[in-house]
Coordinates of C-alpha atoms and ligand atoms in Angstrom, one line a residue:
M1 CA -19.7 5.3 35.3
V2 CA -21.9 7.8 33.5
K3 CA -25.0 7.7 35.8
D4 CA -26.8 11.1 35.7
K5 CA -24.2 12.6 33.4
V6 CA -25.6 14.6 30.6
V7 CA -24.3 13.5 27.2
V8 CA -24.5 15.1 23.8
V9 CA -24.0 12.6 21.1
T10 CA -24.0 14.1 17.5
G11 CA -25.0 12.0 14.5
A12 CA -27.0 9.7 16.9
G13 CA -30.0 9.2 14.7
G14 CA -28.3 6.0 13.2
G15 CA -25.2 3.8 12.9
I16 CA -22.5 4.0 15.6
G17 CA -24.1 7.2 17.1
R18 CA -27.5 5.6 17.8
D19 CA -25.8 2.6 19.7
F20 CA -23.8 5.3 21.6
A21 CA -27.0 7.1 22.7
L22 CA -28.7 3.8 23.6
A23 CA -25.7 2.7 25.6
F24 CA -25.3 5.9 27.4
A25 CA -29.0 5.9 28.4
E26 CA -28.8 2.2 29.6
H27 CA -25.8 3.2 31.8
G28 CA -28.1 5.9 33.4
A29 CA -26.9 9.1 31.5
R30 CA -29.3 11.8 30.2
V31 CA -28.8 12.0 26.5
V32 CA -29.1 14.7 23.8
V33 CA -29.8 12.8 20.7
N34 CA -28.6 15.2 17.9
D35 CA -28.9 14.2 14.3
L36 CA -29.4 16.3 11.2
G37 CA -31.2 13.4 9.5
T38 CA -29.2 13.6 6.3
S39 CA -27.9 11.2 3.7
V40 CA -24.4 9.7 3.6
A41 CA -23.3 12.4 1.3
G42 CA -25.0 15.2 3.6
E43 CA -27.9 15.9 1.3
G44 CA -31.4 16.7 2.8
A45 CA -32.5 16.9 6.5
S46 CA -35.1 15.4 8.6
A47 CA -35.9 15.5 12.4
G48 CA -37.2 12.0 12.3
P49 CA -34.1 10.0 13.0
A50 CA -33.1 12.0 16.1
Q51 CA -36.6 12.0 17.5
K52 CA -37.0 8.1 16.8
V53 CA -33.8 7.4 18.9
A54 CA -34.9 9.8 21.7
D55 CA -38.3 8.0 21.7
E56 CA -36.6 4.6 22.0
I57 CA -34.6 5.7 25.0
K58 CA -37.8 7.1 26.7
A59 CA -39.6 3.8 26.0
M60 CA -36.9 1.9 27.9
G61 CA -37.3 4.3 30.7
G62 CA -34.4 6.4 30.0
E63 CA -34.0 10.3 29.7
A64 CA -33.4 11.8 26.3
V65 CA -34.1 14.8 24.1
A66 CA -33.9 15.1 20.4
C67 CA -32.1 17.8 18.5
A68 CA -31.9 18.2 14.7
D69 CA -29.5 21.0 14.4
S70 CA -26.4 20.7 12.2
V71 CA -23.0 20.4 13.7
A72 CA -21.5 22.1 10.7
D73 CA -22.6 25.7 11.7
W74 CA -21.5 27.6 14.8
D75 CA -24.9 28.9 15.8
A76 CA -26.6 25.5 15.4
A77 CA -23.7 23.9 17.4
N78 CA -24.3 26.3 20.1
R79 CA -28.1 25.4 20.1
I80 CA -27.2 21.7 20.4
V81 CA -25.2 22.3 23.7
K82 CA -28.0 24.7 24.8
T83 CA -30.4 21.8 24.4
A84 CA -28.6 19.9 27.0
I85 CA -28.6 23.0 29.4
D86 CA -32.2 23.7 28.8
A87 CA -33.4 20.1 29.3
F88 CA -31.0 18.9 32.0
G89 CA -29.3 21.9 33.4
R90 CA -25.8 20.9 32.6
I91 CA -23.5 19.2 30.2
D92 CA -20.8 16.6 31.1
V93 CA -19.9 14.8 27.9
V94 CA -19.6 15.6 24.2
V95 CA -19.4 12.8 21.7
N96 CA -18.5 14.2 18.3
N97 CA -19.7 11.4 16.0
A98 CA -21.7 13.1 13.1
G99 CA -20.2 12.5 9.7
I100 CA -20.7 12.2 6.1
L101 CA -18.6 11.0 3.1
R102 CA -17.9 12.4 -0.4
D103 CA -15.4 10.2 -1.8
R104 CA -13.6 11.2 -4.9
F105 CA -10.0 10.6 -6.2
F106 CA -8.0 13.6 -5.4
F107 CA -7.8 14.8 -8.9
N108 CA -11.5 14.9 -9.2
L109 CA -12.3 16.4 -5.8
S110 CA -14.4 19.5 -6.0
V111 CA -13.9 22.5 -3.7
E112 CA -17.6 21.9 -2.6
D113 CA -16.9 18.3 -1.7
W114 CA -13.8 19.3 0.2
R115 CA -15.5 22.1 2.2
T116 CA -18.6 20.1 2.9
V117 CA -16.7 17.1 4.5
I118 CA -14.3 19.5 6.3
D119 CA -17.2 21.4 7.7
V120 CA -19.2 18.4 9.2
H121 CA -16.2 16.6 10.5
L122 CA -13.5 19.1 11.5
N123 CA -15.3 22.3 11.8
G124 CA -18.3 20.5 13.4
S125 CA -16.2 18.8 16.1
F126 CA -14.6 22.1 16.9
Y127 CA -17.9 24.0 17.1
V128 CA -19.7 21.6 19.3
S129 CA -16.6 21.1 21.5
R130 CA -16.0 24.9 21.6
A131 CA -19.6 25.5 22.4
A132 CA -19.3 23.1 25.4
A133 CA -16.0 24.3 26.7
P134 CA -17.1 27.2 29.0
Y135 CA -19.4 24.8 30.8
F136 CA -16.6 22.3 31.3
K137 CA -14.0 24.9 32.4
S138 CA -16.5 26.6 34.9
Q139 CA -17.6 23.1 36.5
G140 CA -13.9 21.8 36.3
S141 CA -14.9 18.7 34.6
G142 CA -16.0 17.2 31.2
S143 CA -15.0 14.5 28.7
Y144 CA -14.7 14.8 24.8
V145 CA -14.9 11.6 22.6
H146 CA -14.3 12.3 19.0
M147 CA -14.5 9.9 16.1
T148 CA -11.5 9.8 13.9
S149 CA -10.7 7.2 11.2
T150 CA -7.9 4.9 10.1
S151 CA -8.5 6.6 6.8
G152 CA -6.6 9.6 8.3
L153 CA -4.4 7.8 10.6
I154 CA -3.1 5.2 8.1
G155 CA -4.5 6.0 4.6
N156 CA -7.2 5.2 2.1
L157 CA -7.8 5.9 -1.5
G158 CA -10.3 8.6 -2.8
Q159 CA -10.9 10.1 0.7
A160 CA -8.5 13.1 0.9
N161 CA -11.2 15.3 2.3
Y162 CA -12.4 12.8 4.9
S163 CA -8.7 11.8 5.8
A164 CA -7.6 15.3 6.2
A165 CA -10.6 16.1 8.4
K166 CA -10.2 12.9 10.6
L167 CA -6.5 13.6 11.1
G168 CA -7.3 17.2 12.0
I169 CA -9.7 16.0 14.6
V170 CA -6.9 14.1 16.2
G171 CA -4.8 17.5 16.4
L172 CA -8.0 19.1 17.8
S173 CA -8.5 16.3 20.5
K174 CA -4.8 16.5 21.6
S175 CA -5.0 20.3 21.8
I176 CA -8.1 20.2 23.8
A177 CA -6.6 17.6 26.1
L178 CA -3.6 19.8 26.6
D179 CA -5.4 23.1 27.0
M180 CA -8.0 21.9 29.4
A181 CA -6.2 19.4 31.5
R182 CA -5.9 22.1 34.2
Y183 CA -9.7 22.1 34.4
G184 CA -10.1 18.4 34.7
V185 CA -11.3 18.0 31.2
R186 CA -10.2 15.0 29.1
S187 CA -10.3 14.5 25.3
N188 CA -9.8 11.1 23.4
C189 CA -10.4 9.9 19.9
I190 CA -11.8 6.6 18.7
A191 CA -11.3 5.2 15.2
P192 CA -14.1 2.7 14.8
F193 CA -14.6 -0.1 12.3
A194 CA -18.2 -0.9 12.1
W195 CA -20.8 -2.1 9.5
S196 CA -22.9 0.9 9.1
R197 CA -24.8 2.5 6.1
M198 CA -21.5 4.6 5.7
I199 CA -19.5 1.5 4.5
G200 CA -22.6 -0.4 3.3
S201 CA -22.1 0.8 -0.2
I202 CA -19.1 -1.3 -1.0
P203 CA -19.8 -3.3 -4.1
T204 CA -20.6 -6.9 -3.8
E205 CA -20.4 -8.1 -7.4
T206 CA -17.7 -10.8 -7.3
P207 CA -17.6 -13.8 -4.9
E208 CA -14.4 -12.3 -3.2
Q209 CA -16.3 -9.0 -2.6
K210 CA -19.2 -10.9 -1.2
A211 CA -17.1 -12.9 1.2
R212 CA -15.2 -9.7 2.3
V213 CA -18.4 -7.8 3.1
E214 CA -19.8 -10.9 5.0
K215 CA -16.7 -10.6 7.2
M216 CA -17.3 -7.0 7.8
K217 CA -20.7 -7.5 9.0
V218 CA -19.3 -9.0 12.3
M219 CA -18.0 -5.4 13.0
Q220 CA -21.4 -4.4 14.7
T221 CA -21.9 -0.7 15.5
A222 CA -22.9 -1.6 19.1
K223 CA -19.3 -2.9 19.7
I224 CA -18.0 0.7 19.7
A225 CA -20.2 1.9 22.5
P226 CA -18.6 0.4 25.6
L227 CA -15.3 2.2 25.0
A228 CA -17.2 5.6 24.4
V229 CA -19.1 5.1 27.7
F230 CA -15.8 4.1 29.6
L231 CA -14.0 7.2 28.2
A232 CA -17.0 9.6 29.2
G233 CA -17.1 8.4 32.6
D234 CA -15.1 8.9 36.0
A235 CA -13.2 5.5 35.7
A236 CA -11.3 7.0 32.8
A237 CA -9.7 9.7 35.1
G238 CA -6.1 9.9 33.7
V239 CA -7.0 8.7 30.1
S240 CA -6.6 11.7 27.9
G241 CA -5.1 12.7 24.5
Q242 CA -5.2 9.1 23.3
I243 CA -6.2 7.5 20.2
F244 CA -8.0 4.2 20.4
A245 CA -9.5 1.9 17.7
V246 CA -12.3 -0.7 18.0
R247 CA -13.1 -3.5 15.5
A248 CA -15.6 -6.0 16.8
N249 CA -14.1 -7.5 19.9
E250 CA -10.6 -6.0 19.5
L251 CA -9.5 -2.7 21.1
F252 CA -6.3 -1.0 20.0
L253 CA -4.3 1.9 21.3
M254 CA -3.0 3.7 18.3
S255 CA 0.5 5.3 17.9
Q256 CA 1.2 9.1 17.8
S257 CA 3.9 10.6 15.6
R258 CA 7.5 10.8 17.2
P259 CA 10.9 11.0 15.4
L260 CA 11.8 7.6 14.1
R261 CA 15.5 8.1 13.0
S262 CA 17.7 11.1 12.4
V263 CA 20.9 11.9 10.6
H264 CA 23.3 14.7 11.4
R265 CA 25.9 16.4 9.2
A266 CA 28.3 18.9 11.0
G267 CA 28.2 22.1 8.9
G268 CA 24.6 21.4 7.5
W269 CA 23.2 19.9 4.5
T270 CA 23.0 20.6 0.8
P271 CA 20.5 19.1 -1.5
Q272 CA 23.4 16.9 -2.9
S273 CA 24.5 15.7 0.4
I274 CA 20.7 15.0 1.4
A275 CA 20.6 12.8 -1.8
E276 CA 23.7 11.1 -1.3
H277 CA 23.9 10.6 2.5
G278 CA 20.8 11.9 4.3
M279 CA 17.9 10.2 2.4
P280 CA 19.7 6.9 2.0
A281 CA 20.1 6.7 5.8
L282 CA 16.5 7.7 6.6
K283 CA 15.0 5.5 3.8
A284 CA 15.3 2.3 5.9
A285 CA 12.6 3.8 8.1
F286 CA 10.2 5.0 5.6
F287 CA 6.5 4.0 5.7
P288 CA 5.2 2.3 2.6
L289 CA 2.0 3.7 0.9
D290 CA -0.2 1.7 3.2
R291 CA -4.0 1.7 3.4
T292 CA -6.0 0.4 6.4
Q293 CA -6.2 -3.2 5.0
D294 CA -2.4 -3.3 4.6
V295 CA -2.1 -2.7 8.3
F296 CA -5.1 -4.6 9.6
T297 CA -4.5 -7.7 7.6
W298 CA -6.4 -10.2 9.7
D299 CA -10.1 -10.8 9.9
P300 CA -12.1 -9.0 12.6
L301 CA -12.3 -11.1 15.7
Ligands
NAI401 P1 -23.7 6.9 9.6 O1 -23.9 7.7 8.3 O2 -24.5 5.7 10.0 O3 -24.1 8.1 10.7 C1 -23.6 9.4 10.7 C2 -24.8 10.1 11.2 O4 -24.4 11.7 11.3 C3 -26.1 10.2 10.4 O5 -27.2 9.7 11.2 C4 -26.2 11.6 9.7 O6 -27.6 12.1 9.8 C5 -25.5 12.3 10.9 N1 -24.9 13.7 10.4 C6 -24.4 14.0 9.3 N2 -24.2 15.3 9.1 C7 -24.5 15.9 10.3 C8 -24.6 17.2 10.7 N3 -24.0 18.1 9.9 N4 -25.0 17.5 12.0 C9 -25.6 16.5 12.7 N5 -25.7 15.2 12.3 C10 -25.1 14.9 11.1 O7 -22.2 6.6 9.8 P2 -21.4 5.8 11.0 O8 -20.6 4.7 10.3 O9 -22.3 5.5 12.1 O10 -20.3 6.9 11.3 C11 -20.3 7.5 12.6 C12 -18.8 8.2 12.8 O11 -17.9 7.2 12.8 C13 -18.5 9.2 11.7 O12 -17.8 10.3 12.3 C14 -17.7 8.4 10.8 O13 -16.8 9.2 10.1 C15 -16.9 7.5 11.9 N6 -16.3 6.3 11.3 C16 -16.9 5.3 10.9 C17 -16.4 4.1 10.5 C18 -17.2 2.9 10.1 O14 -16.6 1.9 9.8 N7 -18.5 2.9 10.1 C19 -15.0 4.0 10.1 C20 -14.3 5.2 10.6 C21 -14.9 6.3 11.1

């Protein structure tokens, strides 16, 4: 499916991204292993993690090159794409996976924590995608795979910055799919559920918390990779503008926003008539203030 394709995986020094890089290499792709080598909060940098994964791929007979640039900067994002061109002469796939967390309740969220998370996830996904776009356009092919999250798609506490960025990525992906369809380019999102360092900081003090965390460990990071490899490859022709979720052995197609219910009043609405007629009619279709666990109520399979 992806044999000889050139794939850039961002944030591939650990977690889900590392498994993406290994899986692409196993399927015969040539891989740019990009990772800033930073903490979950995005502090510090090291070229070590990207190099280690590139070395692992080479040790198993695959082709890989490491790149420690940050996705959160336009010039650096261009260098990530150029690494693929310099090393392998082309680029076929971009997997926007790099990510950080700075969780705070909204009323405590600083401007810096807002900007930093938006910069890595939303701006970073734009920068790397945009840097690859001229190559995809001129060769008439290409595939983007972006990591979103049910924190944005459904909701979560204390993640206003992250949720906004992840839902922004959904809009970015759909727009790329629309704008680049005429050039044979596809763009899709995956909302992963996986036991990585990112969710490994959940407290395990009570027996209930311990039991919950044990169940989460079955959501292995490697379980996300088969869908990413499929979406990147030619067998996914016709699959574009979609949002998928993966949780251990379950695959989901997620919904996209459409009108649910409408009310009409000849002559138009007043605030009063909205209160008395419009809102009671629409209320039956309201969404509750759900978080991910209120929707995914069963244990991972
Ligand atoms: P992780 O923390 O293990 O991996 C993220 C990687 O991104 C790290 O190696 C980090 O060094 C790298 N990174 C951070 N900032 C970077 C930058 N500016 N430039 C280049 N690399 C950078 O986390 P995990 O869980 O593997 O997450 C991967 C993606 O999946 C993220 O986009 C995350 O938001 C998303 N995701 C993960 C979920 C999960 O259950 N683990 C749930 C929903 C979404």
